[in-house]
């Protein structure tokens, strides 16, 4: 995300924040009180507690790096304030009888705090605070202890009064060390990223370095105590004015803000951030309740899964993921040592869920079909009344969704007159109109360029004449107003011709991140004109579109951008180079190759090769991976693959699964473009380099379709005027507050989605380039079709695709791949030995033409080729090389 209305203001603000950040660090270091710390240490953990009863340091013994997994006054000096909420400090809302809820905070209970420690445990007791927000009317005992291979955290509540108490809220602030903006800080060694599953009794949290270098922490409930999470609340400035713990609070600023996880949430539910039912804890006079949590050291996701099972929870695996289309069939596995007593869908009349086979080794496999668009919860009851909830999401068939959005763009978002005539503008779901603004926060900050980028690539794969004509008109408009004809400088903001740099809020902005959108749009237009020369009357020749794409690329990498920064969309550079070579533009092709090599050189010596514009970001992963792949640098390929996977959730919730955590943390800005753009990296790596491709496929395929959910098929907004529109991002914490960036300040959430189109089309651009039908022999589910129906008979596998583009097929376990450069296939059959391929080809344009079929993994030998009963020239396949087959397709 690259958000600023004024480039100059951005520079000033960043410089100001950096200066203040260093000053705050110095003051905090100088004046922070000496903590009477207690240390718990063994061969697994080294844990220190502070004088607030908090966990001030949590380290793994013998860790790869000396990472502190929690925030404290040293690594987060901007949060070392009077209203601190460190890990281990607790928050309560409680009442006696039916009176109003009152607040109790351990942070405000210093006068009632008693700390005692032994060699293996620390006990913090609170009772009878005189502070208005202190612990009183009940007794709280927190105990931290090292037990075998885990740290135990016990929370014991006792009603010391003579009447019943209702605890509406029992909240655990959990500021893990997810702070990525401290100066002179190696975030990939000293900071963490966390992923959480708020799912009642099977809730869990993982905390790891964002590089993916292990080991890392796993936090789970102590299942013997009935603990779990039902609600997560995030602190915003609007709700916690002046707090350094609110998102954007503190000096330097903490963008993500404090997350508080709730065992009970009957009072805090008023913030409207929950997905699950809310409960209270009721304690009679003299009664007690203890909740417990455990922290384990784990080395991998497989370790997490095994530990969930070992701890009596449910380890959940779902394919093709937590999100899929209504014409797809999913399966999920409930791996648990406890009996499953019920599996209850949220919409029973629109859901088919049934067990598949017999459970073995604790695996309980179910098949799932959904027809209710949008979120679909499936609640699982197990053990002795324990529950957890899987949160799925249903899309309309992907091809229908993609076409719906493309049609909507042409019909509703093209400006008919004015300065933006012919331009695809931002659709605003609140007003049900295009934005229509120029300068300031209008068309620009590179998001405006992404609309045409999606439509161009979509039509390169699925052409529609009206869309191509609109696209050509759009290119005329941006060529006339937003691209300099001599220098090929691309304006980030829309500035009408003749606008001076001092007018319209300095809208003229030469920003490198906009360039790939522009050259990719022209390159996709080149592909359209080349593949479908008779579809429309084009304004320019195919070669003209290609050369304009090249000239924009040349300007970017000749001083207007950096070979040491990953932008977004550079996965196309090898394709552009190949097209230039095929067109006889050898000098230009050589420049593209040198650009790729320079990008690789800039990162090949870095232990963390992911560079983009922020200290923690994911935009650069795609470009770095592309350059490493072109230079056969498997070390970088592996690092990018591990990093992008580590920063994506694997919890059974549709809004986290396979979705990268941005600098805003888990709270908001879900499904930004990198979900699919860097999904290209995951897809390529598992097919060519992974030692466990069947396992890697699970997350990879979910990433392919992640951004398609931003298309409104009615599940985001049911108003007919907004059907086909698209939403920039999802706000996973939901709530009463619309967290906006360039949207109008009074914007509204649409079922959790932002009203503005923004950069969402960039995610679709990335998605349609990798959408495919994939088949894998999964170790749990057996033969399974991702985005497809699959069957096996004799020595052949038959596949019917439902992936939305119908051009690519991956047989993961067989290491077989094919790709059509045009047309579609509706079904395919491949032999187990990769020496036979048959498929039904659909002519998309009804004319006679040639289609290229590229196959990877075809067994070596000579093959006869037959198209529609007519024999074609045979082809020879060589081991380890792609085989290209030219098919003459009749009208």
Tab-separated table of C-alpha atoms in Angstrom, residues 282-684:
chain	number	residue	atom	x	y	z
A	282	UNK	CA	-21.186	-16.134	35.843
A	283	UNK	CA	-19.642	-16.820	39.237
A	284	UNK	CA	-21.722	-17.358	42.362
A	285	UNK	CA	-20.479	-15.922	45.636
A	286	UNK	CA	-17.323	-17.768	46.646
A	287	UNK	CA	-17.047	-19.615	43.316
A	288	UNK	CA	-13.886	-19.801	41.231
A	289	UNK	CA	-12.959	-20.375	37.596
A	290	UNK	CA	-9.509	-21.006	36.138
A	291	UNK	CA	-8.574	-20.571	32.479
A	292	UNK	CA	-5.246	-21.671	31.124
A	293	UNK	CA	-3.085	-21.286	28.048
A	294	UNK	CA	0.102	-22.961	26.929
A	295	UNK	CA	3.010	-21.759	24.803
A	296	UNK	CA	4.981	-24.299	22.797
A	297	UNK	CA	8.055	-24.121	20.624
A	298	UNK	CA	7.312	-25.436	17.123
A	299	UNK	CA	9.408	-25.730	13.980
A	300	UNK	CA	6.828	-25.871	11.206
A	301	UNK	CA	3.151	-25.819	10.329
A	302	UNK	CA	3.213	-29.609	10.562
A	303	UNK	CA	4.373	-29.212	14.167
A	304	UNK	CA	1.471	-26.831	14.807
A	305	UNK	CA	-0.984	-29.362	13.409
A	306	UNK	CA	0.413	-32.198	15.509
A	307	UNK	CA	0.430	-30.107	18.666
A	308	UNK	CA	-3.214	-29.091	18.185
A	309	UNK	CA	-4.096	-32.768	17.936
A	310	UNK	CA	-1.941	-33.735	20.909
A	311	UNK	CA	-3.556	-31.034	23.050
A	312	UNK	CA	-7.073	-32.343	22.440
A	313	UNK	CA	-8.045	-29.620	19.976
A	314	UNK	CA	-9.057	-29.933	16.319
A	315	UNK	CA	-6.423	-29.625	13.636
A	316	UNK	CA	-8.395	-28.453	10.588
A	317	UNK	CA	-7.376	-28.862	6.951
A	318	UNK	CA	-9.587	-27.756	4.059
A	319	UNK	CA	-9.212	-28.035	0.278
A	320	UNK	CA	-9.322	-26.110	-1.992
A	321	UNK	CA	-9.268	-23.701	0.973
A	322	UNK	CA	-11.682	-21.682	3.044
A	323	UNK	CA	-13.025	-19.954	-0.048
A	324	UNK	CA	-14.348	-21.589	-3.198
A	325	UNK	CA	-17.043	-21.219	-5.829
A	326	UNK	CA	-20.526	-22.686	-5.798
A	327	UNK	CA	-19.630	-25.004	-8.698
A	328	UNK	CA	-16.705	-26.463	-6.736
A	329	UNK	CA	-16.762	-29.249	-4.153
A	330	UNK	CA	-14.633	-28.857	-1.041
A	331	UNK	CA	-13.410	-31.291	1.561
A	332	UNK	CA	-12.272	-30.689	5.097
A	333	UNK	CA	-10.609	-32.828	7.723
A	334	UNK	CA	-11.284	-32.585	11.458
A	335	UNK	CA	-8.226	-34.211	12.981
A	336	UNK	CA	-8.894	-34.762	16.664
A	337	UNK	CA	-8.603	-37.374	19.356
A	338	UNK	CA	-12.102	-36.517	20.582
A	339	UNK	CA	-15.425	-37.652	19.094
A	340	UNK	CA	-17.217	-35.334	16.677
A	341	UNK	CA	-20.828	-35.019	17.836
A	342	UNK	CA	-22.209	-32.477	15.336
A	343	UNK	CA	-21.236	-30.524	12.211
A	344	UNK	CA	-23.771	-27.715	11.780
A	345	UNK	CA	-23.813	-25.356	8.773
A	346	UNK	CA	-25.011	-21.773	9.138
A	347	UNK	CA	-27.363	-22.148	6.156
A	348	UNK	CA	-28.544	-25.769	6.217
A	349	UNK	CA	-30.946	-25.457	3.283
A	350	UNK	CA	-28.151	-24.029	1.096
A	351	UNK	CA	-25.370	-26.326	2.272
A	352	UNK	CA	-24.534	-29.962	1.689
A	353	UNK	CA	-22.094	-31.372	4.225
A	354	UNK	CA	-21.547	-35.077	4.662
A	355	UNK	CA	-18.889	-37.413	6.061
A	356	UNK	CA	-16.647	-39.161	3.559
A	357	UNK	CA	-15.434	-42.615	4.461
A	358	UNK	CA	-14.490	-43.781	7.927
A	359	UNK	CA	-12.343	-41.806	10.322
A	360	UNK	CA	-8.880	-43.253	10.930
A	361	UNK	CA	-6.053	-42.013	13.160
A	362	UNK	CA	-8.315	-39.229	14.333
A	363	UNK	CA	-9.076	-37.941	10.820
A	364	UNK	CA	-12.731	-37.132	10.151
A	365	UNK	CA	-13.229	-36.139	6.502
A	366	UNK	CA	-16.271	-34.279	5.191
A	367	UNK	CA	-17.427	-33.131	1.772
A	368	UNK	CA	-18.905	-29.643	1.420
A	369	UNK	CA	-20.985	-27.814	-1.198
A	370	UNK	CA	-22.151	-24.223	-0.670
A	371	UNK	CA	-24.787	-22.224	-2.544
A	372	UNK	CA	-25.205	-19.240	-0.195
A	373	UNK	CA	-22.828	-16.546	-1.484
A	374	UNK	CA	-20.491	-14.935	1.022
A	375	UNK	CA	-19.567	-16.075	4.548
A	376	UNK	CA	-20.706	-19.545	5.603
A	377	UNK	CA	-19.940	-20.771	9.108
A	378	UNK	CA	-19.766	-24.453	9.951
A	379	UNK	CA	-19.861	-25.108	13.692
A	380	UNK	CA	-18.287	-28.294	14.999
A	381	UNK	CA	-19.271	-29.764	18.346
A	382	UNK	CA	-16.839	-32.287	19.774
A	383	UNK	CA	-15.591	-33.853	22.962
A	384	UNK	CA	-17.647	-32.884	26.013
A	385	UNK	CA	-19.623	-30.008	24.531
A	386	UNK	CA	-16.601	-28.195	23.106
A	387	UNK	CA	-17.047	-26.183	19.918
A	388	UNK	CA	-15.131	-24.536	17.136
A	389	UNK	CA	-16.294	-22.748	14.012
A	390	UNK	CA	-14.905	-23.019	10.498
A	391	UNK	CA	-15.526	-19.870	8.474
A	392	UNK	CA	-15.929	-20.573	4.742
A	393	UNK	CA	-16.820	-18.187	1.921
A	394	UNK	CA	-18.759	-19.004	-1.258
A	395	UNK	CA	-18.126	-17.267	-4.582
A	396	UNK	CA	-20.219	-17.454	-7.702
A	397	UNK	CA	-18.489	-19.488	-10.460
A	398	UNK	CA	-15.223	-17.713	-11.121
A	399	UNK	CA	-15.724	-17.173	-14.849
A	400	UNK	CA	-19.115	-15.584	-14.164
A	401	UNK	CA	-17.638	-13.318	-11.471
A	402	UNK	CA	-14.751	-12.174	-13.656
A	403	UNK	CA	-17.044	-11.481	-16.597
A	404	UNK	CA	-19.548	-9.743	-14.328
A	405	UNK	CA	-16.878	-7.299	-13.206
A	406	UNK	CA	-15.490	-6.705	-16.700
A	407	UNK	CA	-18.969	-5.948	-18.037
A	408	UNK	CA	-19.649	-3.646	-15.101
A	409	UNK	CA	-16.441	-1.712	-15.736
A	410	UNK	CA	-17.326	-1.006	-19.359
A	411	UNK	CA	-20.977	-0.252	-18.690
A	412	UNK	CA	-20.657	1.856	-15.540
A	413	UNK	CA	-17.148	3.139	-14.784
A	414	UNK	CA	-16.070	4.838	-18.031
A	415	UNK	CA	-16.253	8.616	-17.829
A	416	UNK	CA	-18.360	9.874	-20.749
A	417	UNK	CA	-17.104	13.452	-20.670
A	418	UNK	CA	-14.819	15.868	-18.892
A	419	UNK	CA	-11.134	15.546	-18.070
A	420	UNK	CA	-11.515	11.816	-17.365
A	421	UNK	CA	-13.363	11.012	-20.598
A	422	UNK	CA	-12.678	7.441	-21.636
A	423	UNK	CA	-10.970	6.577	-18.356
A	424	UNK	CA	-11.991	3.690	-16.060
A	425	UNK	CA	-12.751	5.502	-12.830
A	426	UNK	CA	-13.186	4.318	-9.245
A	427	UNK	CA	-16.662	3.065	-8.444
A	428	UNK	CA	-17.898	4.126	-4.990
A	429	UNK	CA	-20.487	1.763	-3.545
A	430	UNK	CA	-21.813	4.334	-1.068
A	431	UNK	CA	-22.933	6.777	-3.770
A	432	UNK	CA	-23.304	4.112	-6.474
A	433	UNK	CA	-21.378	6.379	-8.829
A	434	UNK	CA	-17.870	6.848	-10.168
A	435	UNK	CA	-15.643	9.088	-8.149
A	436	UNK	CA	-15.206	11.620	-10.955
A	437	UNK	CA	-12.511	13.538	-9.118
A	438	UNK	CA	-9.136	14.675	-10.417
A	439	UNK	CA	-6.116	15.754	-8.405
A	440	UNK	CA	-5.892	15.438	-4.661
A	441	UNK	CA	-7.165	12.018	-3.688
A	442	UNK	CA	-8.869	11.408	-7.001
A	443	UNK	CA	-7.762	9.175	-9.839
A	444	UNK	CA	-4.225	8.239	-8.945
A	445	UNK	CA	-1.691	7.043	-6.405
A	446	UNK	CA	-1.239	4.283	-8.994
A	447	UNK	CA	-4.577	2.612	-8.158
A	448	UNK	CA	-6.309	4.365	-11.050
A	449	UNK	CA	-3.990	2.575	-13.477
A	450	UNK	CA	-4.952	-0.879	-12.241
A	451	UNK	CA	-8.483	-0.876	-13.692
A	452	UNK	CA	-7.293	-0.947	-17.276
A	453	UNK	CA	-4.528	-3.372	-16.331
A	454	UNK	CA	-7.055	-6.002	-15.252
A	455	UNK	CA	-9.375	-5.486	-18.214
A	456	UNK	CA	-6.508	-5.765	-20.688
A	457	UNK	CA	-5.177	-9.024	-19.282
A	458	UNK	CA	-8.698	-10.409	-18.962
A	459	UNK	CA	-9.307	-9.763	-22.667
A	460	UNK	CA	-5.969	-11.225	-23.650
A	461	UNK	CA	-7.399	-14.459	-22.222
A	462	UNK	CA	-11.144	-14.048	-22.759
A	463	UNK	CA	-11.810	-11.433	-25.450
A	464	UNK	CA	-15.024	-9.403	-25.725
A	465	UNK	CA	-15.166	-6.867	-28.544
A	466	UNK	CA	-16.936	-4.134	-26.565
A	467	UNK	CA	-14.388	-4.432	-23.764
A	468	UNK	CA	-11.455	-4.222	-26.175
A	469	UNK	CA	-12.920	-1.105	-27.809
A	470	UNK	CA	-13.354	0.525	-24.403
A	471	UNK	CA	-9.815	-0.464	-23.520
A	472	UNK	CA	-8.443	1.096	-26.714
A	473	UNK	CA	-10.306	4.322	-25.946
A	474	UNK	CA	-8.875	4.256	-22.425
A	475	UNK	CA	-5.338	3.946	-23.770
A	476	UNK	CA	-5.990	6.955	-26.009
A	477	UNK	CA	-7.117	8.918	-22.951
A	478	UNK	CA	-4.117	8.105	-20.772
A	479	UNK	CA	-1.736	8.571	-23.697
A	480	UNK	CA	-3.152	12.031	-24.235
A	481	UNK	CA	-3.189	13.083	-20.586
A	482	UNK	CA	-1.050	10.967	-18.294
A	483	UNK	CA	2.013	9.797	-20.265
A	484	UNK	CA	4.630	12.165	-21.679
A	485	UNK	CA	5.051	11.381	-25.378
A	486	UNK	CA	8.774	12.093	-25.398
A	487	UNK	CA	10.049	10.935	-22.030
A	488	UNK	CA	7.368	8.285	-21.337
A	489	UNK	CA	7.075	9.555	-17.785
A	490	UNK	CA	3.897	8.179	-16.247
A	491	UNK	CA	1.908	10.466	-13.982
A	492	UNK	CA	0.822	8.792	-10.783
A	493	UNK	CA	-2.020	11.271	-10.240
A	494	UNK	CA	-4.353	12.403	-12.988
A	495	UNK	CA	-3.385	15.859	-14.173
A	496	UNK	CA	-5.246	17.229	-17.172
A	497	UNK	CA	-3.026	18.402	-20.012
A	498	UNK	CA	-1.477	21.770	-19.205
A	499	UNK	CA	-1.938	21.504	-15.446
A	500	UNK	CA	1.003	23.028	-13.624
A	501	UNK	CA	2.724	21.160	-10.828
A	502	UNK	CA	1.498	23.710	-8.297
A	503	UNK	CA	-2.187	23.270	-9.063
A	504	UNK	CA	-4.698	20.664	-7.870
A	505	UNK	CA	-2.733	19.750	-4.743
A	506	UNK	CA	0.509	18.994	-6.619
A	507	UNK	CA	-1.208	16.241	-8.557
A	508	UNK	CA	1.728	15.836	-10.937
A	509	UNK	CA	3.739	12.992	-9.405
A	510	UNK	CA	6.298	10.825	-11.170
A	511	UNK	CA	5.978	7.705	-9.014
A	512	UNK	CA	7.718	4.485	-9.954
A	513	UNK	CA	4.957	2.196	-8.679
A	514	UNK	CA	2.557	3.411	-11.385
A	515	UNK	CA	4.797	2.396	-14.306
A	516	UNK	CA	4.262	-1.395	-14.251
A	517	UNK	CA	0.493	-0.872	-14.395
A	518	UNK	CA	0.932	1.231	-17.513
A	519	UNK	CA	3.385	-1.021	-19.341
A	520	UNK	CA	1.445	-4.160	-18.410
A	521	UNK	CA	-1.755	-2.664	-19.827
A	522	UNK	CA	-0.025	-1.870	-23.098
A	523	UNK	CA	1.600	-5.293	-23.172
A	524	UNK	CA	-1.723	-7.056	-22.638
A	525	UNK	CA	-3.182	-4.875	-25.400
A	526	UNK	CA	-0.342	-6.049	-27.629
A	527	UNK	CA	-1.333	-9.640	-26.889
A	528	UNK	CA	-4.975	-8.895	-27.701
A	529	UNK	CA	-4.144	-7.262	-31.026
A	530	UNK	CA	-1.739	-10.077	-31.903
A	531	UNK	CA	-4.032	-12.952	-30.987
A	532	UNK	CA	-7.305	-11.436	-32.187
A	533	UNK	CA	-6.408	-9.100	-35.082
A	534	UNK	CA	-9.929	-9.095	-36.520
A	535	UNK	CA	-11.858	-8.698	-33.292
A	536	UNK	CA	-12.155	-4.879	-33.567
A	537	UNK	CA	-10.617	-2.027	-35.522
A	538	UNK	CA	-7.633	-1.144	-33.380
A	539	UNK	CA	-6.327	2.393	-32.957
A	540	UNK	CA	-2.733	1.194	-33.248
A	541	UNK	CA	-0.849	-1.839	-34.444
A	542	UNK	CA	0.104	-4.666	-32.130
A	543	UNK	CA	3.752	-3.676	-32.468
A	544	UNK	CA	2.944	-0.075	-31.472
A	545	UNK	CA	1.333	-1.293	-28.259
A	546	UNK	CA	4.399	-3.444	-27.564
A	547	UNK	CA	6.855	-0.607	-28.144
A	548	UNK	CA	4.888	1.746	-25.907
A	549	UNK	CA	4.991	-0.907	-23.207
A	550	UNK	CA	8.735	-1.149	-23.689
A	551	UNK	CA	9.314	2.616	-23.662
A	552	UNK	CA	7.446	2.977	-20.373
A	553	UNK	CA	9.457	0.094	-18.930
A	554	UNK	CA	12.672	1.661	-20.259
A	555	UNK	CA	11.881	4.985	-18.582
A	556	UNK	CA	11.124	3.290	-15.276
A	557	UNK	CA	14.459	1.497	-15.230
A	558	UNK	CA	16.473	4.411	-16.608
A	559	UNK	CA	16.342	6.657	-13.599
A	560	UNK	CA	12.660	6.963	-12.714
A	561	UNK	CA	12.661	3.815	-10.640
A	562	UNK	CA	15.135	1.532	-8.939
A	563	UNK	CA	16.580	-1.838	-9.811
A	564	UNK	CA	16.774	-2.408	-6.077
A	565	UNK	CA	13.026	-2.178	-5.443
A	566	UNK	CA	10.248	-4.601	-6.235
A	567	UNK	CA	7.147	-2.856	-7.522
A	568	UNK	CA	4.113	-4.912	-8.591
A	569	UNK	CA	3.446	-6.803	-11.776
A	570	UNK	CA	7.037	-7.398	-12.928
A	571	UNK	CA	6.331	-11.103	-13.441
A	572	UNK	CA	5.607	-10.063	-17.045
A	573	UNK	CA	9.161	-8.909	-17.827
A	574	UNK	CA	10.313	-12.263	-19.299
A	575	UNK	CA	7.172	-12.326	-21.482
A	576	UNK	CA	7.825	-8.777	-22.679
A	577	UNK	CA	11.420	-9.689	-23.470
A	578	UNK	CA	10.283	-12.729	-25.469
A	579	UNK	CA	7.739	-10.648	-27.392
A	580	UNK	CA	10.362	-8.030	-28.235
A	581	UNK	CA	12.723	-10.737	-29.450
A	582	UNK	CA	10.000	-12.330	-31.585
A	583	UNK	CA	9.197	-8.905	-33.040
A	584	UNK	CA	12.807	-8.271	-34.052
A	585	UNK	CA	13.452	-5.691	-31.342
A	586	UNK	CA	16.685	-7.233	-30.124
A	587	UNK	CA	18.171	-4.080	-28.584
A	588	UNK	CA	15.023	-3.520	-26.580
A	589	UNK	CA	14.906	-7.171	-25.534
A	590	UNK	CA	18.496	-6.901	-24.359
A	591	UNK	CA	17.589	-3.937	-22.137
A	592	UNK	CA	14.798	-5.924	-20.500
A	593	UNK	CA	17.199	-8.780	-19.862
A	594	UNK	CA	19.731	-6.409	-18.314
A	595	UNK	CA	16.976	-4.964	-16.122
A	596	UNK	CA	16.090	-8.425	-14.857
A	597	UNK	CA	19.756	-9.157	-14.183
A	598	UNK	CA	20.262	-5.871	-12.302
A	599	UNK	CA	17.234	-6.595	-10.163
A	600	UNK	CA	18.648	-9.989	-9.355
A	601	UNK	CA	22.068	-8.539	-8.570
A	602	UNK	CA	20.520	-6.012	-6.189
A	603	UNK	CA	19.027	-8.794	-4.066
A	604	UNK	CA	21.214	-11.848	-4.509
A	605	UNK	CA	23.478	-10.944	-1.599
A	606	UNK	CA	20.670	-10.102	0.811
A	607	UNK	CA	19.634	-12.549	3.516
A	608	UNK	CA	16.116	-11.041	3.236
A	609	UNK	CA	15.503	-10.361	-0.461
A	610	UNK	CA	12.029	-8.857	-0.429
A	611	UNK	CA	12.652	-5.138	-0.855
A	612	UNK	CA	9.888	-2.668	-1.551
A	613	UNK	CA	8.957	0.717	-0.159
A	614	UNK	CA	8.376	-0.147	3.504
A	615	UNK	CA	10.586	-1.835	6.078
A	616	UNK	CA	7.984	-4.598	6.215
A	617	UNK	CA	6.109	-5.166	2.965
A	618	UNK	CA	5.135	-7.901	0.543
A	619	UNK	CA	4.895	-5.953	-2.718
A	620	UNK	CA	8.473	-6.778	-3.706
A	621	UNK	CA	8.256	-10.560	-3.419
A	622	UNK	CA	6.957	-11.061	-6.943
A	623	UNK	CA	9.657	-9.039	-8.756
A	624	UNK	CA	12.488	-10.552	-6.764
A	625	UNK	CA	11.183	-14.059	-7.420
A	626	UNK	CA	10.888	-13.386	-11.153
A	627	UNK	CA	14.476	-12.108	-11.382
A	628	UNK	CA	15.804	-15.024	-9.339
A	629	UNK	CA	13.929	-17.514	-11.505
A	630	UNK	CA	15.387	-16.012	-14.686
A	631	UNK	CA	18.853	-16.374	-13.124
A	632	UNK	CA	18.242	-19.862	-11.712
A	633	UNK	CA	18.888	-18.639	-8.178
A	634	UNK	CA	17.182	-21.318	-6.108
A	635	UNK	CA	18.371	-19.757	-2.843
A	636	UNK	CA	16.315	-16.604	-3.410
A	637	UNK	CA	13.394	-18.611	-4.774
A	638	UNK	CA	13.304	-20.600	-1.556
A	639	UNK	CA	13.593	-17.509	0.656
A	640	UNK	CA	10.739	-15.734	-1.097
A	641	UNK	CA	8.574	-18.840	-0.956
A	642	UNK	CA	9.203	-19.337	2.766
A	643	UNK	CA	8.649	-15.649	3.517
A	644	UNK	CA	5.382	-15.255	1.614
A	645	UNK	CA	4.001	-18.402	3.240
A	646	UNK	CA	5.077	-17.324	6.726
A	647	UNK	CA	3.225	-14.024	6.347
A	648	UNK	CA	-0.030	-15.676	5.227
A	649	UNK	CA	-2.565	-17.151	7.580
A	650	UNK	CA	-3.363	-20.862	7.629
A	651	UNK	CA	-6.239	-20.684	10.090
A	652	UNK	CA	-9.685	-21.975	9.041
A	653	UNK	CA	-11.141	-18.511	8.419
A	654	UNK	CA	-11.674	-17.207	4.893
A	655	UNK	CA	-10.387	-13.686	5.660
A	656	UNK	CA	-6.977	-14.883	6.923
A	657	UNK	CA	-6.328	-18.103	5.001
A	658	UNK	CA	-3.575	-17.635	2.368
A	659	UNK	CA	-3.956	-13.882	2.855
A	660	UNK	CA	-0.754	-11.885	3.585
A	661	UNK	CA	-0.612	-9.872	6.781
A	662	UNK	CA	0.147	-6.275	5.806
A	663	UNK	CA	1.738	-3.565	7.921
A	664	UNK	CA	-1.732	-3.060	9.448
A	665	UNK	CA	-1.510	-6.473	11.098
A	666	UNK	CA	-4.445	-8.856	11.160
A	667	UNK	CA	-6.954	-6.097	11.720
A	668	UNK	CA	-7.699	-4.602	8.337
A	669	UNK	CA	-6.585	-4.285	4.725
A	670	UNK	CA	-7.234	-7.956	3.938
A	671	UNK	CA	-6.987	-9.185	0.330
A	672	UNK	CA	-4.697	-6.517	-0.999
A	673	UNK	CA	-3.201	-7.331	-4.371
A	674	UNK	CA	-0.210	-9.394	-3.193
A	675	UNK	CA	-2.494	-12.257	-2.227
A	676	UNK	CA	-2.564	-13.234	-5.908
A	677	UNK	CA	0.474	-11.396	-7.299
A	678	UNK	CA	2.859	-13.233	-4.980
A	679	UNK	CA	0.643	-16.276	-5.380
A	680	UNK	CA	2.518	-16.577	-8.676
A	681	UNK	CA	5.673	-17.248	-6.626
A	682	UNK	CA	4.012	-19.956	-4.554
A	683	UNK	CA	2.492	-21.624	-7.617
A	684	UNK	CA	5.731	-21.668	-9.556
